[in-house]
mmCIF file of C-alpha atoms and ligand atoms in Angstrom:
data_model
loop_
_atom_site.group_PDB
_atom_site.id
_atom_site.type_symbol
_atom_site.label_atom_id
_atom_site.label_comp_id
_atom_site.label_asym_id
_atom_site.label_seq_id
_atom_site.Cartn_x
_atom_site.Cartn_y
_atom_site.Cartn_z
ATOM 1 C CA MET A 1 -1.164 -75.080 13.863
ATOM 2 C CA VAL A 2 -4.313 -75.156 15.745
ATOM 3 C CA ARG A 3 -2.924 -72.311 18.318
ATOM 4 C CA ALA A 4 -6.224 -72.904 20.170
ATOM 5 C CA PRO A 5 -9.639 -74.391 19.879
ATOM 6 C CA GLY A 6 -11.382 -71.729 16.293
ATOM 7 C CA GLN A 7 -7.836 -70.588 15.374
ATOM 8 C CA THR A 8 -6.477 -72.939 12.940
ATOM 9 C CA LEU A 9 -3.581 -71.298 10.656
ATOM 10 C CA LEU A 10 -0.652 -72.276 8.637
ATOM 11 C CA LEU A 11 2.606 -70.757 9.644
ATOM 12 C CA GLU A 12 6.360 -70.553 8.648
ATOM 13 C CA ARG A 13 8.595 -72.182 11.192
ATOM 14 C CA ASP A 14 12.106 -73.171 11.809
ATOM 15 C CA VAL A 15 13.635 -76.598 10.753
ATOM 16 C CA PRO A 16 13.306 -78.071 14.145
ATOM 17 C CA VAL A 17 16.992 -80.075 14.854
ATOM 18 C CA ALA A 18 17.103 -84.041 15.913
ATOM 19 C CA GLY A 19 18.674 -84.265 19.506
ATOM 20 C CA PRO A 20 19.676 -87.331 20.949
ATOM 21 C CA GLY A 21 17.323 -90.271 20.356
ATOM 22 C CA GLN A 22 14.988 -88.032 17.871
ATOM 23 C CA LEU A 23 14.645 -88.604 13.982
ATOM 24 C CA LEU A 24 13.975 -85.501 11.738
ATOM 25 C CA VAL A 25 11.136 -86.805 9.255
ATOM 26 C CA ARG A 26 9.736 -84.785 5.987
ATOM 27 C CA PRO A 27 6.609 -86.196 6.359
ATOM 28 C CA ASP A 28 4.744 -87.044 2.709
ATOM 29 C CA VAL A 29 1.176 -87.189 3.295
ATOM 30 C CA VAL A 30 -1.227 -86.886 6.385
ATOM 31 C CA GLY A 31 -4.696 -88.059 6.851
ATOM 32 C CA LEU A 32 -7.213 -86.041 8.455
ATOM 33 C CA CYS A 33 -9.817 -87.546 10.606
ATOM 34 C CA GLY A 34 -12.930 -86.574 12.969
ATOM 35 C CA THR A 35 -10.625 -86.750 16.027
ATOM 36 C CA ASP A 36 -8.790 -83.805 14.443
ATOM 37 C CA LEU A 37 -12.186 -81.345 13.797
ATOM 38 C CA GLU A 38 -12.379 -82.210 17.234
ATOM 39 C CA ILE A 39 -9.410 -80.666 18.132
ATOM 40 C CA ILE A 40 -10.109 -78.040 15.826
ATOM 41 C CA ASP A 41 -13.099 -77.398 17.440
ATOM 42 C CA GLY A 42 -12.566 -77.580 21.401
ATOM 43 C CA ARG A 43 -14.379 -80.771 21.401
ATOM 44 C CA LEU A 44 -12.143 -83.162 22.642
ATOM 45 C CA ASP A 45 -11.730 -83.956 26.346
ATOM 46 C CA PRO A 46 -9.103 -81.854 27.511
ATOM 47 C CA ALA A 47 -6.868 -84.631 28.885
ATOM 48 C CA TYR A 48 -5.927 -85.522 25.499
ATOM 49 C CA VAL A 49 -5.033 -82.596 23.765
ATOM 50 C CA ARG A 50 -2.315 -79.361 24.814
ATOM 51 C CA TYR A 51 -2.699 -76.339 22.303
ATOM 52 C CA PRO A 52 -1.137 -74.795 20.594
ATOM 53 C CA LEU A 53 -0.191 -77.795 17.980
ATOM 54 C CA VAL A 54 0.372 -79.119 14.914
ATOM 55 C CA LEU A 55 -2.244 -81.766 13.643
ATOM 56 C CA GLY A 56 -1.614 -84.530 12.124
ATOM 57 C CA HIS A 57 -1.380 -88.011 13.308
ATOM 58 C CA GLU A 58 -1.850 -90.127 10.495
ATOM 59 C CA TRP A 59 0.845 -89.616 8.037
ATOM 60 C CA SER A 60 4.106 -91.626 6.176
ATOM 61 C CA GLY A 61 7.185 -89.897 5.524
ATOM 62 C CA ILE A 62 10.979 -89.956 4.548
ATOM 63 C CA VAL A 63 13.821 -89.569 7.203
ATOM 64 C CA ALA A 64 15.477 -86.038 6.550
ATOM 65 C CA ALA A 65 19.301 -85.532 6.201
ATOM 66 C CA GLY A 66 20.844 -86.374 9.606
ATOM 67 C CA GLY A 67 19.113 -89.856 9.508
ATOM 68 C CA GLN A 68 21.566 -93.095 11.042
ATOM 69 C CA GLY A 69 21.511 -96.400 12.397
ATOM 70 C CA ALA A 70 18.384 -98.059 11.202
ATOM 71 C CA PHE A 71 16.946 -94.906 9.567
ATOM 72 C CA PRO A 72 19.158 -93.428 7.126
ATOM 73 C CA ALA A 73 18.252 -90.157 5.114
ATOM 74 C CA GLY A 74 15.955 -90.991 2.160
ATOM 75 C CA THR A 75 14.232 -94.307 4.377
ATOM 76 C CA ARG A 76 10.180 -94.336 4.107
ATOM 77 C CA VAL A 77 8.741 -94.542 7.730
ATOM 78 C CA VAL A 78 5.629 -94.767 9.789
ATOM 79 C CA VAL A 79 6.070 -93.585 13.382
ATOM 80 C CA GLU A 80 3.806 -94.352 16.482
ATOM 81 C CA GLY A 81 2.208 -91.834 17.338
ATOM 82 C CA VAL A 82 1.591 -92.859 21.174
ATOM 83 C CA VAL A 83 4.763 -91.813 23.154
ATOM 84 C CA PRO A 84 4.912 -94.401 26.066
ATOM 85 C CA CYS A 85 6.472 -93.462 29.345
ATOM 86 C CA GLY A 86 8.414 -97.055 28.837
ATOM 87 C CA HIS A 87 8.397 -98.049 32.742
ATOM 88 C CA CYS A 88 4.714 -97.513 33.825
ATOM 89 C CA VAL A 89 2.967 -100.950 34.850
ATOM 90 C CA GLY A 90 0.821 -100.345 31.591
ATOM 91 C CA CYS A 91 3.787 -99.930 29.260
ATOM 92 C CA ARG A 92 5.689 -103.007 30.998
ATOM 93 C CA ALA A 93 2.547 -105.135 30.372
ATOM 94 C CA GLY A 94 3.250 -104.539 26.739
ATOM 95 C CA ARG A 95 -0.148 -102.366 26.817
ATOM 96 C CA THR A 96 1.403 -98.910 25.602
ATOM 97 C CA ASN A 97 -1.871 -97.291 24.847
ATOM 98 C CA LEU A 98 -2.733 -97.172 28.764
ATOM 99 C CA CYS A 99 0.814 -95.417 29.202
ATOM 100 C CA ASP A 100 0.183 -93.167 32.692
ATOM 101 C CA THR A 101 1.907 -90.468 30.865
ATOM 102 C CA TYR A 102 -0.428 -89.882 27.751
ATOM 103 C CA ASP A 103 1.884 -88.399 25.175
ATOM 104 C CA GLU A 104 0.823 -88.633 21.148
ATOM 105 C CA LEU A 105 1.817 -86.504 18.493
ATOM 106 C CA GLY A 106 -0.943 -84.298 16.881
ATOM 107 C CA PHE A 107 -2.198 -84.469 20.459
ATOM 108 C CA THR A 108 0.145 -82.986 22.949
ATOM 109 C CA ARG A 109 2.739 -82.277 20.891
ATOM 110 C CA ASP A 110 3.495 -81.312 17.395
ATOM 111 C CA GLY A 111 2.222 -83.568 14.560
ATOM 112 C CA ALA A 112 2.846 -84.448 11.059
ATOM 113 C CA ALA A 113 0.879 -81.723 9.255
ATOM 114 C CA ALA A 114 4.343 -79.917 8.315
ATOM 115 C CA GLU A 115 7.521 -79.960 6.223
ATOM 116 C CA HIS A 116 9.414 -81.552 8.800
ATOM 117 C CA VAL A 117 8.537 -83.222 11.860
ATOM 118 C CA LEU A 118 10.787 -84.557 15.178
ATOM 119 C CA VAL A 119 10.032 -87.789 16.085
ATOM 120 C CA PRO A 120 11.350 -90.114 18.737
ATOM 121 C CA SER A 121 13.427 -92.823 16.884
ATOM 122 C CA THR A 122 12.297 -95.890 19.065
ATOM 123 C CA LEU A 123 8.454 -95.428 17.406
ATOM 124 C CA ALA A 124 9.850 -95.324 14.038
ATOM 125 C CA HIS A 125 9.205 -98.246 11.715
ATOM 126 C CA ARG A 126 10.617 -99.078 7.737
ATOM 127 C CA VAL A 127 8.148 -99.479 5.258
ATOM 128 C CA GLU A 128 9.154 -101.598 2.064
ATOM 129 C CA ALA A 129 9.803 -99.725 -1.551
ATOM 130 C CA THR A 130 7.047 -102.015 -2.595
ATOM 131 C CA VAL A 131 4.423 -99.717 -0.344
ATOM 132 C CA GLY A 132 3.495 -96.000 -1.461
ATOM 133 C CA ALA A 133 3.506 -93.131 0.729
ATOM 134 C CA THR A 134 -0.469 -93.131 0.613
ATOM 135 C CA ASP A 135 -1.220 -96.671 1.982
ATOM 136 C CA ALA A 136 1.315 -96.292 4.643
ATOM 137 C CA ALA A 137 -0.442 -93.247 6.016
ATOM 138 C CA LEU A 138 -3.188 -95.169 6.966
ATOM 139 C CA VAL A 139 -1.151 -97.231 9.132
ATOM 140 C CA GLU A 140 -2.206 -95.311 12.131
ATOM 141 C CA PRO A 141 -5.852 -96.039 11.677
ATOM 142 C CA ALA A 142 -5.174 -99.313 10.847
ATOM 143 C CA ALA A 143 -3.611 -100.138 13.537
ATOM 144 C CA VAL A 144 -6.293 -98.821 16.022
ATOM 145 C CA VAL A 145 -8.938 -101.153 14.252
ATOM 146 C CA TYR A 146 -6.264 -103.925 14.495
ATOM 147 C CA ARG A 147 -6.030 -103.704 17.949
ATOM 148 C CA ALA A 148 -9.495 -103.820 18.248
ATOM 149 C CA LEU A 149 -9.903 -106.709 16.219
ATOM 150 C CA SER A 150 -7.271 -108.791 18.039
ATOM 151 C CA ARG A 151 -8.747 -107.901 21.308
ATOM 152 C CA ALA A 152 -11.880 -108.995 20.083
ATOM 153 C CA GLY A 153 -10.843 -112.368 19.368
ATOM 154 C CA VAL A 154 -11.803 -112.699 15.864
ATOM 155 C CA GLY A 155 -11.688 -116.002 14.286
ATOM 156 C CA PRO A 156 -11.760 -117.114 10.597
ATOM 157 C CA GLY A 157 -15.281 -117.940 9.202
ATOM 158 C CA GLN A 158 -17.268 -115.267 11.398
ATOM 159 C CA ARG A 159 -20.224 -113.353 10.291
ATOM 160 C CA ALA A 160 -19.486 -109.666 11.566
ATOM 161 C CA LEU A 161 -21.640 -106.549 11.448
ATOM 162 C CA ILE A 162 -19.518 -102.810 11.592
ATOM 163 C CA ILE A 163 -21.860 -100.264 12.304
ATOM 164 C CA GLY A 164 -20.695 -96.794 10.934
ATOM 165 C CA ASP A 165 -19.439 -95.876 7.733
ATOM 166 C CA GLY A 166 -16.738 -93.613 7.815
ATOM 167 C CA SER A 167 -12.936 -94.471 7.463
ATOM 168 C CA VAL A 168 -12.626 -96.892 10.587
ATOM 169 C CA ALA A 169 -15.847 -98.578 10.087
ATOM 170 C CA LEU A 170 -14.927 -99.128 6.342
ATOM 171 C CA LEU A 171 -10.557 -100.191 7.346
ATOM 172 C CA THR A 172 -12.522 -102.915 9.871
ATOM 173 C CA VAL A 173 -13.765 -104.153 7.065
ATOM 174 C CA HIS A 174 -10.757 -104.274 4.828
ATOM 175 C CA LEU A 175 -8.827 -105.691 8.103
ATOM 176 C CA LEU A 176 -11.788 -107.976 8.986
ATOM 177 C CA GLY A 177 -10.565 -109.953 5.351
ATOM 178 C CA LEU A 178 -7.868 -111.296 6.659
ATOM 179 C CA TRP A 179 -9.741 -113.824 8.848
ATOM 180 C CA SER A 180 -11.793 -115.132 5.438
ATOM 181 C CA PRO A 181 -15.178 -113.746 7.523
ATOM 182 C CA ALA A 182 -18.216 -116.032 6.369
ATOM 183 C CA GLU A 183 -20.706 -112.690 6.243
ATOM 184 C CA THR A 184 -19.196 -109.059 6.705
ATOM 185 C CA VAL A 185 -22.532 -106.921 6.890
ATOM 186 C CA VAL A 186 -21.907 -102.474 7.012
ATOM 187 C CA LEU A 187 -25.062 -100.854 8.814
ATOM 188 C CA GLY A 188 -24.363 -97.123 7.897
ATOM 189 C CA ARG A 189 -26.341 -93.911 7.330
ATOM 190 C CA ARG A 190 -24.994 -92.751 4.029
ATOM 191 C CA PRO A 191 -26.219 -94.608 0.949
ATOM 192 C CA ALA A 192 -22.911 -92.873 -0.657
ATOM 193 C CA GLN A 193 -20.679 -94.786 1.159
ATOM 194 C CA ALA A 194 -21.898 -98.315 -0.230
ATOM 195 C CA GLY A 195 -19.380 -98.173 -3.320
ATOM 196 C CA LEU A 196 -16.365 -97.831 -0.958
ATOM 197 C CA ALA A 197 -17.851 -100.357 1.409
ATOM 198 C CA ALA A 198 -17.814 -103.078 -1.124
ATOM 199 C CA THR A 199 -14.428 -102.117 -2.186
ATOM 200 C CA ALA A 200 -13.535 -102.923 1.369
ATOM 201 C CA GLY A 201 -15.077 -106.216 1.189
ATOM 202 C CA ALA A 202 -18.797 -105.864 2.128
ATOM 203 C CA ASP A 203 -21.124 -108.564 1.426
ATOM 204 C CA ARG A 204 -23.932 -106.268 1.937
ATOM 205 C CA PHE A 205 -24.200 -102.781 3.207
ATOM 206 C CA GLU A 206 -27.800 -101.526 4.868
ATOM 207 C CA THR A 207 -28.927 -98.459 6.358
ATOM 208 C CA ALA A 208 -31.830 -99.946 8.612
ATOM 209 C CA PRO A 209 -30.931 -102.398 11.443
ATOM 210 C CA GLU A 210 -33.670 -104.519 10.543
ATOM 211 C CA ALA A 211 -32.231 -105.135 7.221
ATOM 212 C CA ALA A 212 -28.754 -105.763 8.557
ATOM 213 C CA GLY A 213 -30.074 -108.731 10.428
ATOM 214 C CA SER A 214 -28.861 -110.167 14.132
ATOM 215 C CA GLY A 215 -27.082 -113.031 14.937
ATOM 216 C CA PHE A 216 -23.540 -111.995 14.255
ATOM 217 C CA ASP A 217 -20.380 -113.641 15.959
ATOM 218 C CA LEU A 218 -18.801 -109.685 16.408
ATOM 219 C CA VAL A 219 -20.471 -106.405 16.306
ATOM 220 C CA VAL A 220 -18.065 -103.632 15.937
ATOM 221 C CA GLU A 221 -19.661 -100.324 16.580
ATOM 222 C CA ALA A 222 -17.439 -97.638 14.993
ATOM 223 C CA ALA A 223 -19.723 -94.625 13.996
ATOM 224 C CA GLY A 224 -19.144 -93.222 17.581
ATOM 225 C CA SER A 225 -22.669 -92.995 18.445
ATOM 226 C CA VAL A 226 -24.472 -93.711 21.424
ATOM 227 C CA ASP A 227 -27.679 -94.971 19.625
ATOM 228 C CA ALA A 228 -25.624 -97.602 17.608
ATOM 229 C CA VAL A 229 -24.569 -98.914 20.986
ATOM 230 C CA ALA A 230 -28.120 -100.354 21.615
ATOM 231 C CA ASP A 231 -28.010 -101.599 18.034
ATOM 232 C CA ALA A 232 -24.507 -103.234 18.265
ATOM 233 C CA LEU A 233 -25.584 -105.109 21.505
ATOM 234 C CA ALA A 234 -29.063 -106.506 19.655
ATOM 235 C CA ALA A 235 -27.295 -107.574 16.732
ATOM 236 C CA ALA A 236 -24.681 -109.952 17.966
ATOM 237 C CA ARG A 237 -25.820 -113.806 18.729
ATOM 238 C CA ARG A 238 -25.965 -115.234 22.211
ATOM 239 C CA GLY A 239 -22.099 -115.798 22.985
ATOM 240 C CA GLY A 240 -21.337 -113.168 20.683
ATOM 241 C CA THR A 241 -19.077 -110.059 20.947
ATOM 242 C CA VAL A 242 -19.588 -106.359 20.891
ATOM 243 C CA ALA A 243 -16.429 -104.218 20.724
ATOM 244 C CA LEU A 244 -17.080 -100.553 21.104
ATOM 245 C CA LEU A 245 -14.054 -98.698 18.854
ATOM 246 C CA GLY A 246 -16.146 -95.403 17.899
ATOM 247 C CA LEU A 247 -15.998 -92.369 20.493
ATOM 248 C CA PRO A 248 -18.725 -90.997 21.017
ATOM 249 C CA PRO A 249 -19.521 -87.428 22.451
ATOM 250 C CA HIS A 250 -17.438 -86.978 25.407
ATOM 251 C CA GLY A 251 -19.716 -87.704 28.580
ATOM 252 C CA LYS A 252 -22.894 -88.966 26.666
ATOM 253 C CA THR A 253 -24.584 -91.926 28.221
ATOM 254 C CA ALA A 254 -26.424 -94.785 26.562
ATOM 255 C CA ALA A 255 -29.293 -97.120 27.676
ATOM 256 C CA VAL A 256 -28.331 -101.014 28.324
ATOM 257 C CA VAL A 257 -30.275 -103.676 29.365
ATOM 258 C CA PRO A 258 -28.392 -105.902 31.854
ATOM 259 C CA SER A 259 -30.323 -108.482 32.251
ATOM 260 C CA ASP A 260 -30.272 -109.147 28.240
ATOM 261 C CA ILE A 261 -26.257 -108.698 28.280
ATOM 262 C CA VAL A 262 -26.073 -111.776 31.019
ATOM 263 C CA ASN A 263 -28.703 -113.650 29.781
ATOM 264 C CA ARG A 264 -27.290 -113.762 26.046
ATOM 265 C CA ASP A 265 -23.784 -114.324 27.386
ATOM 266 C CA LEU A 266 -22.528 -111.136 25.463
ATOM 267 C CA THR A 267 -18.748 -109.756 26.031
ATOM 268 C CA ILE A 268 -18.563 -106.022 25.381
ATOM 269 C CA LEU A 269 -15.198 -104.603 24.863
ATOM 270 C CA GLY A 270 -13.933 -101.212 24.523
ATOM 271 C CA SER A 271 -10.786 -100.575 22.906
ATOM 272 C CA PHE A 272 -8.828 -97.688 22.761
ATOM 273 C CA SER A 273 -5.829 -96.385 20.534
ATOM 274 C CA TYR A 274 -3.307 -98.812 19.727
ATOM 275 C CA THR A 275 -0.516 -100.999 21.380
ATOM 276 C CA SER A 276 3.043 -101.284 20.163
ATOM 277 C CA SER A 277 2.506 -104.779 19.388
ATOM 278 C CA ALA A 278 -0.371 -103.943 17.212
ATOM 279 C CA TRP A 279 1.363 -101.164 15.397
ATOM 280 C CA HIS A 280 4.264 -103.997 14.848
ATOM 281 C CA ASP A 281 1.612 -106.087 13.372
ATOM 282 C CA THR A 282 -0.002 -103.802 10.913
ATOM 283 C CA VAL A 283 3.439 -102.548 9.876
ATOM 284 C CA THR A 284 4.295 -106.195 8.803
ATOM 285 C CA LEU A 285 0.974 -107.212 7.044
ATOM 286 C CA LEU A 286 1.156 -103.800 4.711
ATOM 287 C CA ASN A 287 4.997 -105.002 3.950
ATOM 288 C CA LEU A 288 3.675 -107.564 3.364
ATOM 289 C CA GLY A 289 1.480 -106.733 0.644
ATOM 290 C CA ARG A 290 -1.313 -108.212 2.995
ATOM 291 C CA LEU A 291 -3.117 -104.524 3.551
ATOM 292 C CA ARG A 292 -3.647 -102.240 0.824
ATOM 293 C CA PRO A 293 -5.874 -99.482 2.765
ATOM 294 C CA GLY A 294 -5.321 -96.973 0.500
ATOM 295 C CA PHE A 295 -8.384 -97.738 -1.489
ATOM 296 C CA LEU A 296 -10.196 -95.380 0.990
ATOM 297 C CA VAL A 297 -8.893 -92.094 -0.205
ATOM 298 C CA THR A 298 -11.184 -90.009 -1.540
ATOM 299 C CA HIS A 299 -9.936 -86.516 -1.470
ATOM 300 C CA ARG A 300 -6.128 -85.135 -1.404
ATOM 301 C CA TYR A 301 -5.447 -81.450 -1.292
ATOM 302 C CA PRO A 302 -1.869 -79.548 -1.171
ATOM 303 C CA LEU A 303 -1.200 -78.303 2.374
ATOM 304 C CA THR A 304 -2.033 -74.666 1.099
ATOM 305 C CA ALA A 305 -4.946 -75.573 1.339
ATOM 306 C CA TRP A 306 -5.709 -76.992 4.316
ATOM 307 C CA ASP A 307 -9.191 -75.258 5.077
ATOM 308 C CA ALA A 308 -10.888 -76.616 2.011
ATOM 309 C CA ALA A 309 -9.302 -80.062 3.569
ATOM 310 C CA VAL A 310 -11.421 -79.678 6.848
ATOM 311 C CA ALA A 311 -14.106 -78.416 4.853
ATOM 312 C CA ALA A 312 -14.286 -81.554 2.753
ATOM 313 C CA LEU A 313 -14.103 -83.512 6.127
ATOM 314 C CA ARG A 314 -17.106 -81.574 7.564
ATOM 315 C CA SER A 315 -19.316 -82.171 4.478
ATOM 316 C CA THR A 316 -21.650 -85.173 4.729
ATOM 317 C CA GLU A 317 -22.262 -84.655 0.730
ATOM 318 C CA GLY A 318 -21.378 -87.340 -1.181
ATOM 319 C CA THR A 319 -18.808 -90.087 -0.828
ATOM 320 C CA ARG A 320 -15.995 -89.577 1.392
ATOM 321 C CA GLY A 321 -13.080 -92.043 2.439
ATOM 322 C CA LYS A 322 -10.220 -90.369 3.692
ATOM 323 C CA VAL A 323 -8.933 -86.937 3.196
ATOM 324 C CA LEU A 324 -5.253 -86.446 2.737
ATOM 325 C CA LEU A 325 -2.665 -83.198 3.078
ATOM 326 C CA ASP A 326 -0.258 -83.690 0.334
ATOM 327 C CA ILE A 327 2.712 -81.805 2.175
ATOM 328 C CA GLN A 328 5.685 -82.030 0.092
ATOM 329 C CA THR A 329 4.067 -80.932 -3.463
ATOM 330 C CA THR A 330 3.089 -77.694 -1.477
HETATM 331 ZN ZN1 LIG B 401 -7.297 -90.113 13.589
HETATM 332 ZN ZN1 LIG B 402 3.978 -95.763 30.387
#
């Protein structure tokens, strides 16, 4: 639990009781990401977080006793974290990521880094027995990436540049494989990530924009740095698309050259979180065996060693993909 910025602790609580429309789930694997660090440190835009809260928005689990209907006890599930109100303009248009009422597990309500978590049953998705807990736990970041790629109108045989070498960037490389790209290049900062990028499906890993090249059909900014925005715009071909997926520090500005955007007929878009339909498609691809994002996991810790997991997440040393907490082995 993060009680307040800078106050993180592990504590015993009563097992929550499922009310109408709720499922009680026993999380077995929970991923941590940079956003969790921002919550721990109090750096996240206050509009998107409500303390105190239990962390955990990237996870998979097993329905606990009392599950029923489509989700009997013992079913492996993944659960959409964004809880849409269902009746605002965004929700009715299927853009649940734009719901007027921002509410998300692990942000404004308790997340899954616990032995039990309560979720709205309408947001649960069944995971096939052929899919492991670790692959399933990565559905959330994969859905974020899937939504951005769908929004960017990705097509087959494109040349793509992904800026960044963290989990979102590497998942972008992995998902782009679904569209058989002509070339996928990663522009990163940490050479130690090159091996993971290759496993994800990257043809090249570069650390200098000049080496990465230009003329890309699609450029995805997944580093969350304002400097990377200029690199992204410069690397797109005329008529290309630049998708901004990384989240730069709250309030930071970037310099762009508007005439260049017009003259080069660029499409620039931002993508926030995921829609319900992106989540649905991602789970389908996972259940079909077309996505296996578990390759990304490089660090695992029991829940009791949560502080070591957080330290690993902060470290910039060595190769680091996804950092996981194993809950039920604790
Ligand atoms: Zn995350
Ligand atoms: Zn809504």
